[in-house]
Amino acid sequence: MEMDGKILKVDLSSGSSKTIEVEEEILKQYIGGAGLAARLLFDYIKPGMDPFSPSNVIAFMTGPFTGTRVPSGSRYAIAGISARGIWGESTSGGHFGVALKRSGFDGVMITGKAEKPVYLWLHDGEVEIRDASHIWGKDCYETQEMIKKDLGEKGVRVACIGPAGENLVKYACVINDAGRAAGRTGFGTIMGSKNLKAIAAHGDAEIKVADPEKLEEAYNKTMKTNLENPFFHLLSKYGTLGYLDVGYLLSDVPYKYFTETVFPYEAVTQITLMERYSVRSVACYGCPVGCGKVVKYNKRGIEEVDTPEYETVTSLGPLCGNLDLDSLLYINHLCNAYGIDTISMGVSIAFSMYLFEKGVIGENDTGMKLEWGDSDAIIQLVEMTARREGFGDVLAEGVKGIAEKFGVDEEEAAHVKGLEVPMHDPRAFFGQALGYAISGRGACHNRPDWFVFELGQGLPDLGIFPGERFTMEGRVRDFVRYQDFREVYNSLILCNFLMSTPSEVLDLLNAVTGWNFTMDDFVRVGERTVNLKRVINNIMGVTRKDDKLPKIVTKPLTTGSTAGRSPDMEKLLKEYYEARSWDWETGKPRKEKLEELGLGWAVERIYS
Amino acid sequence: MEMDGKILKVDLSSGSSKTIEVEEEILKQYIGGAGLAARLLFDYIKPGMDPFSPSNVIAFMTGPFTGTRVPSGSRYAIAGISARGIWGESTSGGHFGVALKRSGFDGVMITGKAEKPVYLWLHDGEVEIRDASHIWGKDCYETQEMIKKDLGEKGVRVACIGPAGENLVKYACVINDAGRAAGRTGFGTIMGSKNLKAIAAHGDAEIKVADPEKLEEAYNKTMKTNLENPFFHLLSKYGTLGYLDVGYLLSDVPYKYFTETVFPYEAVTQITLMERYSVRSVACYGCPVGCGKVVKYNKRGIEEVDTPEYETVTSLGPLCGNLDLDSLLYINHLCNAYGIDTISMGVSIAFSMYLFEKGVIGENDTGMKLEWGDSDAIIQLVEMTARREGFGDVLAEGVKGIAEKFGVDEEEAAHVKGLEVPMHDPRAFFGQALGYAISGRGACHNRPDWFVFELGQGLPDLGIFPGERFTMEGRVRDFVRYQDFREVYNSLILCNFLMSTPSEVLDLLNAVTGWNFTMDDFVRVGERTVNLKRVINNIMGVTRKDDKLPKIVTKPLTTGSTAGRSPDMEKLLKEYYEARSWDWETGKPRKEKLEELGLGWAVERIYS
């Protein structure tokens, strides 16, 4: 900012485009990112709409911090009705967000379906829809290179899909800046359904800031805070995989499809990786953390690969019984190349191995043996999934689809609202269990990332402090406040890994925008967008019964530090609904709550 | 073993010595180490006895695992009435324990006082009392070298005191194998009071094992378990200082004399140290962990120094507001050279800084400014303490002595039973708070090391599992069982850092001794020795009122992840007494309990 709210709308069916300007009054209510997208897309969302129909509209968004010197503030977001037919959103780092902003747009809304493969070329406030026929079928690394070559301009950044998106694998992701991923909820699939291979962006639009002096001051203050925070350094030195050692202690790292948490974890830590390989850090635009790591691989004809994140290592590693670290470097690279969400891929494979071990499925179904820890099989399954070949065609449907195909009890299927459960065991942090159950996009470990809160120093600015991981008694209101606070990060598109205090983030926002938000204003944006996204989900058919965790991830284990523990989901959910003012019968936000949040205009869409 | 229970008794006053053999029946009740020492020394302990009188008897002990291939099992223990006038015990690693055992003795009991400085030379089942006048005044590193040169035999190992022990600093320690310390409770002081500069040992006595095949099997099994344990690797790679990062997250690392837990901790981590210095590992005899680290220092004329342990870094670092890692390497080296317990030294200095800041003491008392974080002042204070010069003469009395001298409220003095509180904040783990209050030797973080238990995977063999760190409701019986189990380690002299299961440790014991202990027999040894040591403390005047934590370490903090938390000590203690069958009025074990444990013979000493 100063945000001018310039949003490009492109219809791929007709090839037409126009630019709209969002009023500041709206910006103040939703800020930017996925929050603003929910507002902008709201009117296009119709009950029963097929997410793969041309009429579905998705948005690529920047936020108020994009391109400014606000640390870790230049991610971009993709939002809209996702491949699961409910609200979805996903963010990614790197440099694409800044390129999009500097191309002259705060965001791009995309609808329709191109007749043949295309990519968008955004530059200098203009858009070109360009042929991508020659790129269709290429992997994400090749695609980025080919488009850059095609455009011949320096500094072009590309967000694209790989074969998985083209083949409508349900959890295809969007990849930019080599191997950064907007991983979850399947927007790669939506792009594939629109014949949209990529978006390329570049430009030199000015990045304006309302009060540069105030920003300087806020920047210095928050950097000091960050440098004193243990997570900051953990992430900076070891990347997200550095969490595995900590998480293992707490039995937070699931093994063999959530049935255990005790295993020789040492084989797959970042420390082990750093002992075996030469590793260097890479940072997203303007990020002092630099959690990204690149490894000198020099195997299988590949010189360098991105280090797999904690979620990737765990889902395609221990969750599948696979402790071969070398294989995980390659599997992660493959997923990036094909454009596949690693979490959903790993959980889907682990689920299949679990069913295979139990004899629910056999070689007749899979065409091969599925045995815990068989890393070669995992590699083969990733390739088959990307191409929807053989059993890969089943895996491509995700855990929910697999369970439906084989008639497996839904309590065995580790997903929430169709999104596979990520790699923080809900028995290790009961607040995280609640988060999985109620998060708008399905089982999400980021909104809120309660496990981080519980391990941290608390947020005195918000009057909330960590407690005990198995005790949520009297703490659900704190949980809601934390969720609202974190939800604003989706509008700011601020990275979770910036360890600033709420007041500092508020100061950064006011400095950049020239607004005079109070902390209440700030958190209220979060509450508003949580509720608006809930209304969208209600429109798309979500009710209270969808806010549930399957038993496979909640039933007590017999070993590890969570032995005998199980969250009381019914109780947690009741308290949550009460704190949120959501109706326990219908799962809808109460009218009064919507009106209080300035969402009265949306009431009629769910109350007729 | 096969333990033959050969114990040397030396009277330094008369110069006489003899050897006794302990019956197997006694060994089966107390095993070895500090547990056996409590039984052997019991008859010599008289109410009101001055610990510095010649009649005090202390013991240097080995255990059944010493010199065998049992991993991490070759520490030695020193036990007896400590410098605080109550039961004390301390262990150290390195190779001295094996040398003592191979010299032909399972232990040495020492009484009397030599007319002039002497050292003991144990070899081939014999003892020589040798003149140490020329070594008196030398530091611990010099002393070891001089004695080795004196004896001219290869393989000699020396446990000795430095100037602090000679000058009767209340928390002087015993140093062996360069810089390994039997740190706590002041046995260096007791040695000093006896004019005993050192014990040197060497020999080739056979180390016998009852069932080598069974031992091999037990060894292989337990090594597998260890290699799967996260603490094993944490310690192996980073030493104990590696805990600082974990502990900081939990607000377990105290800052500025226990008044805060939030500070730029990054400055003093092992990672930071490893980035700045070249570090190599050193292991004690037969230890697969190798938690010891040595640093290429090359400053102040010193080529190499031992890495300070977590406790040392924290007590002389953050607890004193000192975040200068370089100074901590030197301060640790100084403490080793002078033979000073780093925990008690750090807490004493931090207490003085706290009193100085509050204006309770001033430059008139100290002769210098005492300001948080002044590392040069800390260096100076360590030197003054070792020599009892100026304010160092006050510091040499420890926190209890300082408080008494300046009339400070006892709730401000961070000690229990005269032993300074170690570096795990009792607000971070309520069970650890209980441990500090009731541990036999005073505030002890090792017996039991509840914070480790709470962070671990539980002990299914004992039917106990970790819970939540602020909740001890219904868990005090588990605490007692864990304490009993860990207490056996004092008899085995097994290092805490071996992460074996209880069953595995039991298997190791049975293989080495040829016994057929059940798990109940095993844990019962712990219960027996906890109670015997309690009886000893009762004889020396300990009552229920001594089982207390001062408010300075329990009152709620306002920041950090323990904000607002405070253990309910009265409740914890009542439950503990009940579970232990200790009398709430007198603080003595009930007669029936003593009889049940085969300690009926000791009843008359506390019930007349």
CSV table of C-alpha atoms in Angstrom, one decimal, chain A residues 227-231 233-234 237-238 245-246 248-251 261-266 269 271-272 275 455-458 465-471 558-561 563 565, chain B residues 227-231 233-234 237-238 245-246 248-251 261-266 269 271-272 275 455-458 465-471 558-561 563 565:
chain,number,residue,atom,x,y,z
A,227,LEU,CA,15.9,-11.8,17.2
A,228,GLU,CA,15.0,-12.7,20.8
A,229,ASN,CA,12.5,-15.4,19.8
A,230,PRO,CA,13.6,-19.1,19.8
A,231,PHE,CA,11.3,-20.1,17.0
A,233,HIS,CA,16.2,-19.0,15.2
A,234,LEU,CA,15.0,-22.5,14.9
A,237,LYS,CA,18.9,-22.3,11.1
A,238,TYR,CA,17.0,-25.5,10.4
A,245,ASP,CA,13.1,-33.0,17.1
A,246,VAL,CA,10.9,-30.8,19.3
A,248,TYR,CA,9.0,-35.9,18.5
A,249,LEU,CA,9.5,-35.2,22.2
A,250,LEU,CA,5.9,-34.3,22.5
A,251,SER,CA,4.6,-37.2,20.4
A,261,THR,CA,4.4,-41.8,17.6
A,262,VAL,CA,7.4,-43.8,18.7
A,263,PHE,CA,10.0,-44.6,16.0
A,264,PRO,CA,13.7,-44.0,15.2
A,265,TYR,CA,13.0,-40.4,14.3
A,266,GLU,CA,16.7,-39.5,14.2
A,269,THR,CA,15.9,-34.8,11.1
A,271,ILE,CA,20.4,-32.2,11.7
A,272,THR,CA,21.0,-35.6,10.0
A,275,GLU,CA,25.4,-33.8,8.4
A,455,LEU,CA,4.9,-23.8,23.0
A,456,GLY,CA,5.5,-20.1,23.0
A,457,GLN,CA,5.6,-17.2,25.4
A,458,GLY,CA,2.0,-16.1,25.0
A,465,PHE,CA,-1.1,-17.2,27.5
A,466,PRO,CA,-0.2,-20.8,26.8
A,467,GLY,CA,-1.4,-23.4,29.1
A,468,GLU,CA,-1.2,-27.2,29.1
A,469,ARG,CA,-1.5,-29.1,25.9
A,470,PHE,CA,-4.1,-31.6,27.1
A,471,THR,CA,-6.2,-29.0,28.9
A,558,THR,CA,-0.8,-46.9,23.9
A,559,THR,CA,2.8,-45.6,23.6
A,560,GLY,CA,4.5,-42.2,23.6
A,561,SER,CA,3.9,-39.2,25.7
A,563,ALA,CA,-0.5,-42.5,25.6
A,565,ARG,CA,-4.9,-39.2,25.8
B,227,LEU,CA,19.5,-44.7,19.5
B,228,GLU,CA,15.8,-44.1,19.1
B,229,ASN,CA,15.6,-41.6,21.9
B,230,PRO,CA,15.7,-37.9,21.1
B,231,PHE,CA,17.4,-36.9,24.3
B,233,HIS,CA,20.9,-37.5,20.3
B,234,LEU,CA,20.4,-34.0,21.8
B,237,LYS,CA,25.4,-33.7,19.6
B,238,TYR,CA,25.1,-30.7,21.7
B,245,ASP,CA,16.8,-24.0,23.4
B,246,VAL,CA,14.2,-26.5,24.5
B,248,TYR,CA,13.8,-21.5,26.9
B,249,LEU,CA,10.6,-22.3,25.0
B,250,LEU,CA,9.1,-23.6,28.3
B,251,SER,CA,10.3,-20.7,30.4
B,261,THR,CA,12.5,-16.0,31.9
B,262,VAL,CA,12.4,-13.8,28.8
B,263,PHE,CA,15.7,-12.6,27.4
B,264,PRO,CA,17.8,-12.8,24.2
B,265,TYR,CA,18.8,-16.4,25.0
B,266,GLU,CA,20.2,-17.0,21.5
B,269,THR,CA,23.2,-21.5,23.1
B,271,ILE,CA,24.5,-23.8,18.5
B,272,THR,CA,25.9,-20.3,18.8
B,275,GLU,CA,29.2,-21.5,15.2
B,455,LEU,CA,9.2,-34.2,28.3
B,456,GLY,CA,9.8,-37.8,27.5
B,457,GLN,CA,7.8,-40.8,26.4
B,458,GLY,CA,7.0,-42.2,29.8
B,465,PHE,CA,3.4,-41.6,31.8
B,466,PRO,CA,4.1,-37.9,31.5
B,467,GLY,CA,1.3,-35.5,32.0
B,468,GLU,CA,1.0,-31.7,31.9
B,469,ARG,CA,3.7,-29.7,33.5
B,470,PHE,CA,1.5,-27.5,35.7
B,471,THR,CA,-0.7,-30.4,36.8
B,558,THR,CA,4.3,-11.8,34.7
B,559,THR,CA,5.9,-12.8,31.4
B,560,GLY,CA,6.9,-15.9,29.6
B,561,SER,CA,5.0,-19.2,29.2
B,563,ALA,CA,3.2,-16.3,33.5
B,565,ARG,CA,1.7,-19.9,37.4
